[in-house]
Coordinates of N, CA and C in Angstrom, one line a residue:
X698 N 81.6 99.3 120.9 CA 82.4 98.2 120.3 C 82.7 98.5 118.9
X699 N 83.8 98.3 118.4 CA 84.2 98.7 116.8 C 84.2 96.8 116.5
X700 N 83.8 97.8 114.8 CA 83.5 96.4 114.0 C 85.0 95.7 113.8
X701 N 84.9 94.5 113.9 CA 86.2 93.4 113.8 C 85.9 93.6 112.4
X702 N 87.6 93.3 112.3 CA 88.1 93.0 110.6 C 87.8 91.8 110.5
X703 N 87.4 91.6 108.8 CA 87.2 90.1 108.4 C 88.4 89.6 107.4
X704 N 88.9 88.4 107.3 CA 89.8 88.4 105.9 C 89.2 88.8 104.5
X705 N 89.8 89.5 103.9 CA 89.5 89.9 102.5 C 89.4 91.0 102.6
X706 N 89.0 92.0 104.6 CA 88.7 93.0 104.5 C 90.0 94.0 103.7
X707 N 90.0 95.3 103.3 CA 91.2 95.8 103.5 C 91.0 96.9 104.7
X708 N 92.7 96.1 105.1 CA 93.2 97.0 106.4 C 93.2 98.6 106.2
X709 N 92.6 99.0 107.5 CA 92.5 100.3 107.4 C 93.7 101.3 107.5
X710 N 94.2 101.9 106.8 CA 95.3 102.6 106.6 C 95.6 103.7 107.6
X711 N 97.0 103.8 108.3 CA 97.0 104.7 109.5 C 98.6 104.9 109.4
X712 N 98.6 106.1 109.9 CA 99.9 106.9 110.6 C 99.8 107.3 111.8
X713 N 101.0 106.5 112.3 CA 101.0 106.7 113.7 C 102.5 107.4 114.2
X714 N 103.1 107.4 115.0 CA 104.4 107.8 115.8 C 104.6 106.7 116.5
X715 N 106.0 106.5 116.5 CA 107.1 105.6 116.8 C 107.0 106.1 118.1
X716 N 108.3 105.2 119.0 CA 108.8 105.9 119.8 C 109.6 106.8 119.8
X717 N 110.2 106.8 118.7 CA 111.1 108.3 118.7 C 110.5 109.4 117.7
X718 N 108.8 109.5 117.7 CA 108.4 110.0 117.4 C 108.3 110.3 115.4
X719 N 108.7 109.7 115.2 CA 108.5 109.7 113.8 C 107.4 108.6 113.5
X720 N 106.9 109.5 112.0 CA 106.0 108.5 111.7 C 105.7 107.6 111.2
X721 N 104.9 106.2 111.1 CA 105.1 105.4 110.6 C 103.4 105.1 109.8
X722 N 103.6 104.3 108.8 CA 101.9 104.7 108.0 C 101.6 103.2 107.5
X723 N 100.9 102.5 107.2 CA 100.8 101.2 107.2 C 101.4 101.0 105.4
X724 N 100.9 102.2 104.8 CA 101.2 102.0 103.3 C 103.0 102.2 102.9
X725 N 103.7 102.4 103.9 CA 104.8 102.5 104.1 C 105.9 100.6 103.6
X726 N 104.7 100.1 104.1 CA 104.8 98.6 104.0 C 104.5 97.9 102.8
X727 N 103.7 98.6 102.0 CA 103.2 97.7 101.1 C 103.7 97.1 100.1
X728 N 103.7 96.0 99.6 CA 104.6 95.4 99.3 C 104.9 94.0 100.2
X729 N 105.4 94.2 101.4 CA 105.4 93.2 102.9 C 104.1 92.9 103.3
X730 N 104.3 91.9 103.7 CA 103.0 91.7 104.7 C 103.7 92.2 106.1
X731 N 102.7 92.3 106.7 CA 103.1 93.2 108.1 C 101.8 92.4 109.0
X732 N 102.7 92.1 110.2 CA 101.7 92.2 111.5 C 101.7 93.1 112.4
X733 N 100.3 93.0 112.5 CA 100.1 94.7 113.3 C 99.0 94.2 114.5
X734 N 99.9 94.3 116.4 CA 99.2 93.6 116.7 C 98.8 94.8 117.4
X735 N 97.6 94.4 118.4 CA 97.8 95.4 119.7 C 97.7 95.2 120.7
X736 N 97.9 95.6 121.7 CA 98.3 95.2 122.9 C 97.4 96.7 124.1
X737 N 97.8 96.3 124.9 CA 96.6 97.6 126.2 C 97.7 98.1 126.8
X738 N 98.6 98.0 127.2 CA 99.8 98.6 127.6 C 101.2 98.4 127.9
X739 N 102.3 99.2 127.9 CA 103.5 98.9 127.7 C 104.0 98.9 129.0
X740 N 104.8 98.4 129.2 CA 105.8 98.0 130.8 C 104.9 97.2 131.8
X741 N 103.7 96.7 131.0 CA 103.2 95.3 131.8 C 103.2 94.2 131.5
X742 N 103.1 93.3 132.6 CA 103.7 91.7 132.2 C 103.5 91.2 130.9
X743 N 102.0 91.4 130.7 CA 101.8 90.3 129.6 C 102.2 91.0 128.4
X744 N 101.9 92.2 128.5 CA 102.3 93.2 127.1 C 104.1 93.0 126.9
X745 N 104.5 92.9 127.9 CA 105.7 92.4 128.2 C 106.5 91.4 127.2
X746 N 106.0 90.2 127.9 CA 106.0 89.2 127.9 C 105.8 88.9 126.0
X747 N 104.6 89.3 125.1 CA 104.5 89.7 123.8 C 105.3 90.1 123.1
X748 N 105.9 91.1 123.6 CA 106.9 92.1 122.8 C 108.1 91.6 122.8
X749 N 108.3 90.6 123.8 CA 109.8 90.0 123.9 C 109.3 89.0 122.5
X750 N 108.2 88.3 122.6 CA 108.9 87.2 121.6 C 108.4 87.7 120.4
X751 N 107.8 88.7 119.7 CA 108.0 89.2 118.8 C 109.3 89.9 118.2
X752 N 110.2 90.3 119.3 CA 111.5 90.8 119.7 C 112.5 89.1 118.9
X753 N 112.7 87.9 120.0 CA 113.1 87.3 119.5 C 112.9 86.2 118.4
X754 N 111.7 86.6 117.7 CA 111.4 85.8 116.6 C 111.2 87.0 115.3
X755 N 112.1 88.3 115.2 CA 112.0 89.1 114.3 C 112.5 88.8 113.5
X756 N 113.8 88.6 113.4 CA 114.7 88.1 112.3 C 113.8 86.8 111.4
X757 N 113.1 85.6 111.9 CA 112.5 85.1 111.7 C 111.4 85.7 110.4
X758 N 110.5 86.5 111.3 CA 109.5 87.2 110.9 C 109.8 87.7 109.5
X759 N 110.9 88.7 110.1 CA 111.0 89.6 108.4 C 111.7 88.3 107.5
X760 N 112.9 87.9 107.7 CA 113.2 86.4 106.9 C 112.3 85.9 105.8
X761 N 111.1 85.8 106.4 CA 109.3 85.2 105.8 C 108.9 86.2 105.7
X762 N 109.0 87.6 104.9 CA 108.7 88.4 104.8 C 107.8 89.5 105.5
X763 N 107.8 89.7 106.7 CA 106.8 89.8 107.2 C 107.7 91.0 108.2
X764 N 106.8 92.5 108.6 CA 107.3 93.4 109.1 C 106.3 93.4 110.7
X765 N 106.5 93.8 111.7 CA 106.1 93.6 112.8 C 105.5 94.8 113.3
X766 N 104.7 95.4 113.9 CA 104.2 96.8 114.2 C 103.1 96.2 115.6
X767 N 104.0 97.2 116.5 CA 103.0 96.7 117.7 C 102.0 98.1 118.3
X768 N 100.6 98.1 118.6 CA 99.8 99.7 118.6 C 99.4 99.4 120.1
X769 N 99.7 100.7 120.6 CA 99.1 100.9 122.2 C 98.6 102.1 122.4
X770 N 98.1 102.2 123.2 CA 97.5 103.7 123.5 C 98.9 104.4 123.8
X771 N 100.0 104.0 124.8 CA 100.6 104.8 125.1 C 101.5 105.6 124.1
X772 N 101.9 106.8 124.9 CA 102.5 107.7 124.5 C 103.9 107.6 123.9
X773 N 104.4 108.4 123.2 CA 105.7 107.7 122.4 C 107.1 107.9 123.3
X774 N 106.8 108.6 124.1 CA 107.9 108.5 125.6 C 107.8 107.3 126.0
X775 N 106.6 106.8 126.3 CA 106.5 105.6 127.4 C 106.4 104.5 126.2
X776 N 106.3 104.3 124.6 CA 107.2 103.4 124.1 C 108.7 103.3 124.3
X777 N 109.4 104.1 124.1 CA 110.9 104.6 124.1 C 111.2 103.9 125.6
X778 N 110.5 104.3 126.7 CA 110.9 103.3 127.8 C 110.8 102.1 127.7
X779 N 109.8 101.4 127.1 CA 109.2 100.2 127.2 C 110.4 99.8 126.0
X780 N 110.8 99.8 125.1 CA 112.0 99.7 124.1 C 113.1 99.5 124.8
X781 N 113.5 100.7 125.6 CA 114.7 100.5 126.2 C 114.9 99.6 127.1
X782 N 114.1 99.8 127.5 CA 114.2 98.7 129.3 C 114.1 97.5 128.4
X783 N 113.2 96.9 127.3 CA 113.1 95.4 127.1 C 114.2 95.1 126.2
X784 N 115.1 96.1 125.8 CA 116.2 96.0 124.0 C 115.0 95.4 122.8
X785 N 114.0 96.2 123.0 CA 112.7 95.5 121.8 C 113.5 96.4 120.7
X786 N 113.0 95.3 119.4 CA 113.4 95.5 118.4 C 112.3 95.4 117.5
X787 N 111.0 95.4 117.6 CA 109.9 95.7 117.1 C 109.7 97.2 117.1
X788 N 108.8 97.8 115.7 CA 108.0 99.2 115.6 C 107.1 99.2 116.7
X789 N 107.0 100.0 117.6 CA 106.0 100.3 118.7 C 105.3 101.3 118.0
X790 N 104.3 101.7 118.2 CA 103.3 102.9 117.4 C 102.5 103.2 118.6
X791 N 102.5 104.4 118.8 CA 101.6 105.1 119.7 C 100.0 105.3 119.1
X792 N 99.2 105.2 119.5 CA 97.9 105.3 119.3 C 97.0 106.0 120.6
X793 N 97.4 106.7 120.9 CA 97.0 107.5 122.8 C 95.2 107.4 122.2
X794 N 94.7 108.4 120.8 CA 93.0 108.7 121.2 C 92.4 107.1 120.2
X795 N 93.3 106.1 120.3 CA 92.4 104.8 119.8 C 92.1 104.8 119.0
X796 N 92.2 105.6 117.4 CA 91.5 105.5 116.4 C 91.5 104.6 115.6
X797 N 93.0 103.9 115.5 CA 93.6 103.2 114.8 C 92.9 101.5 115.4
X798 N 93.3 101.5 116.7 CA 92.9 100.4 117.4 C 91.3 100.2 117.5
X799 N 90.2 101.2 117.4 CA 89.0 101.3 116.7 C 88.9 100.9 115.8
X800 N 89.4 101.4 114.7 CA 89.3 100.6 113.2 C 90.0 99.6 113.2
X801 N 90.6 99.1 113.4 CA 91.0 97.8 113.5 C 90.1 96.7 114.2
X802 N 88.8 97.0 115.4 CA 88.1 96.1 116.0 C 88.6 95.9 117.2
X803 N 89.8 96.5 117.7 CA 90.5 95.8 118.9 C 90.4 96.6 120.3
X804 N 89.1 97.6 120.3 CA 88.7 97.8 121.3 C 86.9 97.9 121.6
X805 N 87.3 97.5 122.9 CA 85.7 97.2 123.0 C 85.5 96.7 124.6
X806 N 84.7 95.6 125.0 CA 83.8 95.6 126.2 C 85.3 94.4 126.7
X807 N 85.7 94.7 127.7 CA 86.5 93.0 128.7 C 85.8 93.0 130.0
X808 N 86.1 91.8 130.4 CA 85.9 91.5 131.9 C 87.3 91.3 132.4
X809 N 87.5 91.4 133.6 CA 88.7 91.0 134.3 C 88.0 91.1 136.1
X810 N 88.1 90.1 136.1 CA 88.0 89.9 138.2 C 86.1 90.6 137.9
X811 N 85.0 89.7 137.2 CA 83.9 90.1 137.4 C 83.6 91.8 136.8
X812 N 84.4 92.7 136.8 CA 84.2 93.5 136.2 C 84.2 94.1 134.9
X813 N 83.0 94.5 134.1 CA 83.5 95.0 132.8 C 83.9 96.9 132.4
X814 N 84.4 96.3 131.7 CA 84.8 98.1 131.3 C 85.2 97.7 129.6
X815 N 86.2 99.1 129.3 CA 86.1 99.4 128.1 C 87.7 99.4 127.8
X816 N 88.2 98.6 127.0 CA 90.2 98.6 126.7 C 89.9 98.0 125.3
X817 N 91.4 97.9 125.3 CA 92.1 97.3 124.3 C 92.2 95.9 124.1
X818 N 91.8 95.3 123.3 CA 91.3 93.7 123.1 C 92.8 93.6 122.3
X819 N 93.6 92.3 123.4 CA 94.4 91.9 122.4 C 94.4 91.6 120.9
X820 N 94.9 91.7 120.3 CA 94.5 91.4 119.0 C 95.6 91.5 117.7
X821 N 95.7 90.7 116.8 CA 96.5 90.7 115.9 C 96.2 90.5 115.2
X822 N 96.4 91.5 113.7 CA 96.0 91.1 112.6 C 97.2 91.5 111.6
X823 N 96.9 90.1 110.3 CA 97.8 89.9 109.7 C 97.5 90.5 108.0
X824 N 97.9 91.7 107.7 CA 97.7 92.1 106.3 C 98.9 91.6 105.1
X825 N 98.4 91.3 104.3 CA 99.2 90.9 102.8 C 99.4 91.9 102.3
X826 N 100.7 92.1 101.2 CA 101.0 92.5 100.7 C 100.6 93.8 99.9
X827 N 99.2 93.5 100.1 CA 98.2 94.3 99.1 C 97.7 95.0 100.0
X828 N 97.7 95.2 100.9 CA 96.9 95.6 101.4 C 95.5 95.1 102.8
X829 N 95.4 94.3 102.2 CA 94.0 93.2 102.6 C 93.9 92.5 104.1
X830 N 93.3 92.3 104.9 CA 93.5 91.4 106.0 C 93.4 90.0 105.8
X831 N 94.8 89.4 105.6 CA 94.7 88.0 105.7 C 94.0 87.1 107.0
X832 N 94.8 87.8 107.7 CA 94.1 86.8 108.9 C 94.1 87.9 110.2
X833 N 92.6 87.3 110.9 CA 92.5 88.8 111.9 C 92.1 87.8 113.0
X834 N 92.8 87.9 114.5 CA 92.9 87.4 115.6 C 92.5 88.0 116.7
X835 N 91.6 88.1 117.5 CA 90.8 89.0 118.5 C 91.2 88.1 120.3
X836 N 91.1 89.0 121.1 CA 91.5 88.2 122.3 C 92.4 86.8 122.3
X837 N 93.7 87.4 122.0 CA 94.7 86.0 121.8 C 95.2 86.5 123.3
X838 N 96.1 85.2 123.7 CA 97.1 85.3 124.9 C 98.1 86.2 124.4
X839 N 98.7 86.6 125.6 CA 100.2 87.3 125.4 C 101.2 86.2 125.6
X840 N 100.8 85.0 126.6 CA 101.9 83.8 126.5 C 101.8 83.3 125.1
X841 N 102.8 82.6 124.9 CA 102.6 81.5 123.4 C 101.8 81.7 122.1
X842 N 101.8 83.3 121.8 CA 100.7 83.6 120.5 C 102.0 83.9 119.6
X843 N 102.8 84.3 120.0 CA 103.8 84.5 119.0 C 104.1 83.4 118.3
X844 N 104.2 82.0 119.2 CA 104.4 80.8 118.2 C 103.2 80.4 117.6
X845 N 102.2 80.8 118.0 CA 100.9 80.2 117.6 C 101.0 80.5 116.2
X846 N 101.4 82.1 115.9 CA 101.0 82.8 114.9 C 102.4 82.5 113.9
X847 N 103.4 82.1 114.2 CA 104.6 81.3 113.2 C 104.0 79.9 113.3
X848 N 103.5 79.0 113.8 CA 103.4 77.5 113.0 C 101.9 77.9 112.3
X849 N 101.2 79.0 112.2 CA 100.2 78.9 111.8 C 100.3 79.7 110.1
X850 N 101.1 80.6 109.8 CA 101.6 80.7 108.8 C 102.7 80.1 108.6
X851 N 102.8 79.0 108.9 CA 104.0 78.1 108.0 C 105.2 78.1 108.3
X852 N 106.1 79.1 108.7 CA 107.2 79.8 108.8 C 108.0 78.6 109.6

């Protein structure tokens, strides 16, 4: 299990690959606050289902200053699909050996159907401007977190 971020922590700084393979680095942002969520995989429902409404509440987001970066294990091919097929308009970032999603806290022990194993813990965390983790969210839904997380910062 990786240690969860706390607010005040500062976010751990990473470079990752897009889907078109270029890279992207958290300090690239700074200046913005950026949400950086994660998700367990792309072209599934609920991950789906997430990425759309981060998709249509972008303009929103950046608007309120705020940049969007979504982290999966998969591969930056199978972002580029998951992009195309949904017209997502969010940063996808590939994370395949989990390092990023480790230091962040967002992987660790789930159950699903009685069974436990080892994934990716939904999760979103919200860094300021500086750097810092404002607000850090562990096992959220993929339905309805995208509003959760605009009436909860104000927007």
């Amino acid at each position: 299990m990786s240690e969860r971020l706390q607010p005040g922590d500062v976010a751990p700084d990473f470079t990752l690959q897009d889907a078109d393979g270029t890279e992207v680095s958290l300090a690239d942002h700074k200046g913005r606050k950026v949400i950086v969520y994660f998700y367990p995989a792309a072209l599934t429902p609920g991950c789906t289902k997430q990425a759309c409404d981060f998709t249509d509440n972008l303009e929103l987001l950046t608007g309120a200053g705020y940049d969007v970066l979504g982290v999966s294990p998969d591969k930056p091919e199978k972002l580029a699909k998951f992009r195309d097929k949904e017209s997502l308009k969010v940063t996808l970032l590939a994370d395949p050996e989990k390092t990023v999603t480790e230091a962040y806290g967002a992987y660790g022990e789930k159950k699903n159907y009685g069974k436990t194993y080892m994934g990716v813990i939904r999760s979103t965390i919200i860094v300021d401007e500086e750097g810092k983790v404002e607000r850090a969210l562990y096992n959220v839904r993929a339905t309805g977190h995208v509003a959760k997380v605009i009436k909860d910062l104000g927007i």
